[in-house]
Amino acid sequence: MSRLLAAARVRALTARRRGSTVRCPLCEHAFDRFKDEWNRPNALCWRCGSHERHRAQWLLLDQHRPELLEGTRALLHFSPEWCLRDRLGSLSHLRYVTTDLDPAQDVELRLDVTATGLPDGAFDAVICSHVLEHVPDDAAAMGELRRVTAPGGWCLVMVPLALDRATTYEDASITAPEDRRREFLQHDHVRLYAPDIAERLRAARFAVEVVDMAAELGPGGAARHGLLASDLIFLCRPA
Ligand SMILES: [Zn+2]
């Protein structure tokens, strides 16, 4: 489908779903409900495609802790999603740099999160969301995130989380895609994190603040923005 046709289709969908029950803070449109994802209802923005976790990140950065972005001069974004990329890339005060290891992705830098080759403290902000669950050596990745985050800066980490688990589940012998899907939720995930990922990040010499946007906004606010309790944000600062 051409880009023009795709855009027209999104506009038509957006108009049909217009309402006042839920609101996407990224594209600032309101709808009767969000679009269902294959495994859960009321998940995706009809207009910009944001998921629950993207809306939680943007609510944190744009509204709840505006000082985070205000104090940022250079931000490195791993595996950037379009909805966030649009908003972050339009901030004129910061140098916004996108990176992905996947050659199919249209990004500025082709970096391996376990060995970026960047100078120490190259960025005063880093976003690494839904990346670490794909990385076999996550200690190396966390160490690298810590190294490239400048002193006084921050690194926002999110991963798919199993809130009902006390400890992260990993088993290097599980390698077949269908086994990984069953055990770790997706064919290319190498582990299933529990909230104890915070301990791994602390071991990488980050001070970690766990931000629960759904709890911060309360039941009404969480429902309004379509947030999930499992979308905890690990806001890490070089310790
Ligand atoms: Zn949206």
GROMACS .gro file of C-alpha atoms and ligand atoms in nm:
model
  240
    1MET     CA    1   0.000   0.000   0.000
    2SER     CA    2   0.131   0.345  -0.084
    3ARG     CA    3   0.209   0.584   0.201
    4LEU     CA    4  -0.071   0.814   0.085
    5LEU     CA    5  -0.326   0.536   0.087
    6ALA     CA    6  -0.205   0.415   0.425
    7ALA     CA    7  -0.233   0.767   0.565
    8ALA     CA    8  -0.586   0.803   0.426
    9ARG     CA    9  -0.682   0.472   0.584
   10VAL     CA   10  -0.547   0.580   0.924
   11ARG     CA   11  -0.737   0.909   0.897
   12ALA     CA   12  -1.061   0.724   0.818
   13LEU     CA   13  -1.008   0.481   1.107
   14THR     CA   14  -0.926   0.767   1.341
   15ALA     CA   15  -1.245   0.949   1.245
   16ARG     CA   16  -1.459   0.638   1.287
   17ARG     CA   17  -1.318   0.564   1.632
   18ARG     CA   18  -1.329   0.919   1.761
   19GLY     CA   19  -1.473   0.939   2.111
   20SER     CA   20  -1.394   1.062   2.457
   21THR     CA   21  -1.334   0.750   2.668
   22VAL     CA   22  -0.962   0.703   2.608
   23ARG     CA   23  -0.690   0.943   2.500
   24CYS     CA   24  -0.348   0.887   2.346
   25PRO     CA   25  -0.097   1.135   2.493
   26LEU     CA   26   0.140   1.081   2.200
   27CYS     CA   27  -0.083   1.188   1.910
   28GLU     CA   28  -0.330   1.368   2.141
   29HIS     CA   29  -0.638   1.205   1.988
   30ALA     CA   30  -0.930   1.065   2.187
   31PHE     CA   31  -1.131   0.755   2.101
   32ASP     CA   32  -1.415   0.536   2.226
   33ARG     CA   33  -1.155   0.266   2.294
   34PHE     CA   34  -0.810   0.156   2.179
   35LYS     CA   35  -0.762  -0.110   1.912
   36ASP     CA   36  -0.727  -0.471   2.025
   37GLU     CA   37  -0.386  -0.638   1.999
   38TRP     CA   38  -0.372  -1.011   1.915
   39ASN     CA   39  -0.328  -1.106   2.282
   40ARG     CA   40  -0.515  -0.832   2.469
   41PRO     CA   41  -0.800  -0.584   2.420
   42ASN     CA   42  -0.789  -0.203   2.418
   43ALA     CA   43  -0.414  -0.178   2.350
   44LEU     CA   44  -0.315   0.022   2.039
   45CYS     CA   45  -0.380   0.380   1.936
   46TRP     CA   46  -0.584   0.390   1.615
   47ARG     CA   47  -0.392   0.689   1.489
   48CYS     CA   48  -0.025   0.661   1.588
   49GLY     CA   49  -0.008   0.292   1.678
   50SER     CA   50   0.119   0.357   2.032
   51HIS     CA   51   0.112   0.064   2.275
   52GLU     CA   52   0.050   0.095   2.647
   53ARG     CA   53   0.424   0.115   2.720
   54HIS     CA   54   0.483   0.399   2.473
   55ARG     CA   55   0.205   0.602   2.632
   56ALA     CA   56   0.351   0.533   2.979
   57GLN     CA   57   0.695   0.650   2.865
   58TRP     CA   58   0.561   0.966   2.708
   59LEU     CA   59   0.342   1.051   3.008
   60LEU     CA   60   0.649   1.019   3.229
   61LEU     CA   61   0.877   1.225   3.007
   62ASP     CA   62   0.630   1.487   2.890
   63GLN     CA   63   0.408   1.542   3.192
   64HIS     CA   64   0.525   1.377   3.512
   65ARG     CA   65   0.897   1.446   3.494
   66PRO     CA   66   0.943   1.717   3.230
   67GLU     CA   67   1.279   1.800   3.391
   68LEU     CA   68   1.417   1.476   3.247
   69LEU     CA   69   1.387   1.593   2.886
   70GLU     CA   70   1.439   1.961   2.967
   71GLY     CA   71   1.783   1.881   3.105
   72THR     CA   72   1.879   1.657   2.814
   73ARG     CA   73   2.106   1.768   2.531
   74ALA     CA   74   2.166   1.435   2.355
   75LEU     CA   75   1.937   1.132   2.362
   76LEU     CA   76   2.017   0.788   2.220
   77HIS     CA   77   1.711   0.576   2.143
   78PHE     CA   78   1.751   0.201   2.088
   79SER     CA   79   1.493   0.036   1.860
   80PRO     CA   80   1.282   0.353   1.841
   81GLU     CA   81   0.911   0.314   1.776
   82TRP     CA   82   0.756   0.562   1.532
   83CYS     CA   83   0.510   0.714   1.777
   84LEU     CA   84   0.784   0.809   2.025
   85ARG     CA   85   1.036   0.892   1.756
   86ASP     CA   86   0.799   1.148   1.610
   87ARG     CA   87   0.759   1.331   1.939
   88LEU     CA   88   1.120   1.306   2.060
   89GLY     CA   89   1.263   1.393   1.718
   90SER     CA   90   1.062   1.716   1.708
   91LEU     CA   91   1.219   1.854   2.028
   92SER     CA   92   1.447   2.126   1.900
   93HIS     CA   93   1.662   2.155   2.212
   94LEU     CA   94   1.805   1.804   2.196
   95ARG     CA   95   2.018   1.600   1.961
   96TYR     CA   96   1.806   1.291   1.906
   97VAL     CA   97   1.991   0.984   1.773
   98THR     CA   98   1.822   0.659   1.674
   99THR     CA   99   1.990   0.320   1.665
  100ASP     CA  100   1.903  -0.042   1.589
  101LEU     CA  101   2.104  -0.354   1.515
  102ASP     CA  102   1.850  -0.470   1.256
  103PRO     CA  103   1.962  -0.357   0.907
  104ALA     CA  104   1.597  -0.336   0.800
  105GLN     CA  105   1.534  -0.046   1.038
  106ASP     CA  106   1.574   0.311   0.920
  107VAL     CA  107   1.798   0.455   1.192
  108GLU     CA  108   2.104   0.675   1.216
  109LEU     CA  109   2.345   0.435   1.389
  110ARG     CA  110   2.381   0.058   1.360
  111LEU     CA  111   2.487  -0.028   1.716
  112ASP     CA  112   2.515  -0.348   1.918
  113VAL     CA  113   2.385  -0.267   2.266
  114THR     CA  114   2.652  -0.492   2.421
  115ALA     CA  115   2.940  -0.310   2.247
  116THR     CA  116   2.845   0.025   2.097
  117GLY     CA  117   3.193   0.163   2.042
  118LEU     CA  118   3.066   0.501   2.166
  119PRO     CA  119   3.281   0.712   2.401
  120ASP     CA  120   3.211   0.698   2.776
  121GLY     CA  121   2.919   0.924   2.871
  122ALA     CA  122   2.838   0.995   2.506
  123PHE     CA  123   2.471   1.068   2.579
  124ASP     CA  124   2.304   1.226   2.877
  125ALA     CA  125   1.988   1.027   2.811
  126VAL     CA  126   1.927   0.679   2.673
  127ILE     CA  127   1.603   0.493   2.603
  128CYS     CA  128   1.626   0.115   2.581
  129SER     CA  129   1.277  -0.034   2.578
  130HIS     CA  130   1.194  -0.393   2.485
  131VAL     CA  131   1.549  -0.471   2.376
  132LEU     CA  132   1.717  -0.657   2.665
  133GLU     CA  133   1.483  -0.958   2.644
  134HIS     CA  134   1.640  -1.028   2.303
  135VAL     CA  135   2.001  -1.004   2.421
  136PRO     CA  136   2.175  -1.322   2.546
  137ASP     CA  137   2.436  -1.133   2.753
  138ASP     CA  138   2.216  -0.875   2.923
  139ALA     CA  139   2.485  -0.797   3.184
  140ALA     CA  140   2.709  -0.678   2.899
  141ALA     CA  141   2.424  -0.469   2.759
  142MET     CA  142   2.345  -0.311   3.095
  143GLY     CA  143   2.713  -0.238   3.152
  144GLU     CA  144   2.729  -0.071   2.812
  145LEU     CA  145   2.415   0.136   2.880
  146ARG     CA  146   2.575   0.248   3.205
  147ARG     CA  147   2.902   0.335   3.029
  148VAL     CA  148   2.747   0.551   2.756
  149THR     CA  149   2.510   0.733   2.996
  150ALA     CA  150   2.679   1.053   3.111
  151PRO     CA  151   2.716   1.125   3.484
  152GLY     CA  152   2.402   1.311   3.598
  153GLY     CA  153   2.206   1.164   3.307
  154TRP     CA  154   1.945   0.890   3.290
  155CYS     CA  155   1.864   0.569   3.109
  156LEU     CA  156   1.504   0.454   3.071
  157VAL     CA  157   1.469   0.074   3.058
  158MET     CA  158   1.156  -0.129   2.994
  159VAL     CA  159   1.113  -0.501   2.928
  160PRO     CA  160   0.817  -0.739   2.908
  161LEU     CA  161   0.763  -0.827   3.275
  162ALA     CA  162   0.605  -1.121   3.454
  163LEU     CA  163   0.477  -0.956   3.771
  164ASP     CA  164   0.384  -1.294   3.918
  165ARG     CA  165   0.742  -1.419   3.913
  166ALA     CA  166   0.988  -1.344   4.193
  167THR     CA  167   1.293  -1.402   3.978
  168THR     CA  168   1.378  -1.370   3.613
  169TYR     CA  169   1.340  -1.694   3.423
  170GLU     CA  170   1.609  -1.793   3.176
  171ASP     CA  171   1.738  -2.120   3.043
  172ALA     CA  172   2.008  -2.110   2.776
  173SER     CA  173   1.910  -2.458   2.657
  174ILE     CA  174   1.576  -2.323   2.530
  175THR     CA  175   1.661  -2.206   2.179
  176ALA     CA  176   1.390  -2.328   1.941
  177PRO     CA  177   1.156  -2.044   1.839
  178GLU     CA  178   0.841  -2.235   1.942
  179ASP     CA  179   0.992  -2.320   2.281
  180ARG     CA  180   1.098  -1.960   2.338
  181ARG     CA  181   0.749  -1.842   2.247
  182ARG     CA  182   0.597  -2.079   2.502
  183GLU     CA  183   0.847  -2.008   2.780
  184PHE     CA  184   0.947  -1.646   2.718
  185LEU     CA  185   0.636  -1.504   2.538
  186GLN     CA  186   0.795  -1.448   2.195
  187HIS     CA  187   0.995  -1.658   1.947
  188ASP     CA  188   1.304  -1.436   1.973
  189HIS     CA  189   1.305  -1.365   2.347
  190VAL     CA  190   1.586  -1.526   2.544
  191ARG     CA  191   1.436  -1.484   2.894
  192LEU     CA  192   1.129  -1.375   3.085
  193TYR     CA  193   1.208  -1.092   3.324
  194ALA     CA  194   1.060  -1.044   3.668
  195PRO     CA  195   1.077  -0.711   3.855
  196ASP     CA  196   1.414  -0.832   3.989
  197ILE     CA  197   1.562  -0.690   3.668
  198ALA     CA  198   1.615  -0.387   3.895
  199GLU     CA  199   1.884  -0.589   4.079
  200ARG     CA  200   2.062  -0.664   3.751
  201LEU     CA  201   2.059  -0.295   3.663
  202ARG     CA  202   2.197  -0.208   4.009
  203ALA     CA  203   2.471  -0.465   3.956
  204ALA     CA  204   2.562  -0.263   3.645
  205ARG     CA  205   2.619   0.037   3.877
  206PHE     CA  206   2.290   0.213   3.812
  207ALA     CA  207   2.078   0.370   4.084
  208VAL     CA  208   1.732   0.244   3.988
  209GLU     CA  209   1.397   0.408   4.048
  210VAL     CA  210   1.097   0.194   3.956
  211VAL     CA  211   0.818   0.410   3.814
  212ASP     CA  212   0.467   0.267   3.796
  213MET     CA  213   0.277   0.512   3.575
  214ALA     CA  214  -0.051   0.318   3.608
  215ALA     CA  215  -0.033   0.352   3.989
  216GLU     CA  216   0.080   0.715   3.972
  217LEU     CA  217  -0.221   0.807   3.759
  218GLY     CA  218  -0.467   0.594   3.959
  219PRO     CA  219  -0.736   0.367   3.812
  220GLY     CA  220  -0.914   0.650   3.628
  221GLY     CA  221  -0.599   0.792   3.471
  222ALA     CA  222  -0.460   0.451   3.383
  223ALA     CA  223  -0.783   0.352   3.208
  224ARG     CA  224  -0.805   0.687   3.031
  225HIS     CA  225  -0.459   0.642   2.880
  226GLY     CA  226  -0.479   0.264   2.841
  227LEU     CA  227  -0.187   0.175   3.070
  228LEU     CA  228  -0.085  -0.167   3.203
  229ALA     CA  229   0.029  -0.243   3.560
  230SER     CA  230   0.305  -0.462   3.416
  231ASP     CA  231   0.461  -0.172   3.225
  232LEU     CA  232   0.699  -0.065   3.499
  233ILE     CA  233   0.962   0.187   3.395
  234PHE     CA  234   1.314   0.138   3.533
  235LEU     CA  235   1.460   0.486   3.548
  236CYS     CA  236   1.834   0.435   3.589
  237ARG     CA  237   2.098   0.689   3.682
  238PRO     CA  238   2.473   0.630   3.691
  239ALA     CA  239   2.556   0.553   4.054
  240ZN      ZN  240  -0.180   0.794   1.933
   0.00000   0.00000   0.00000
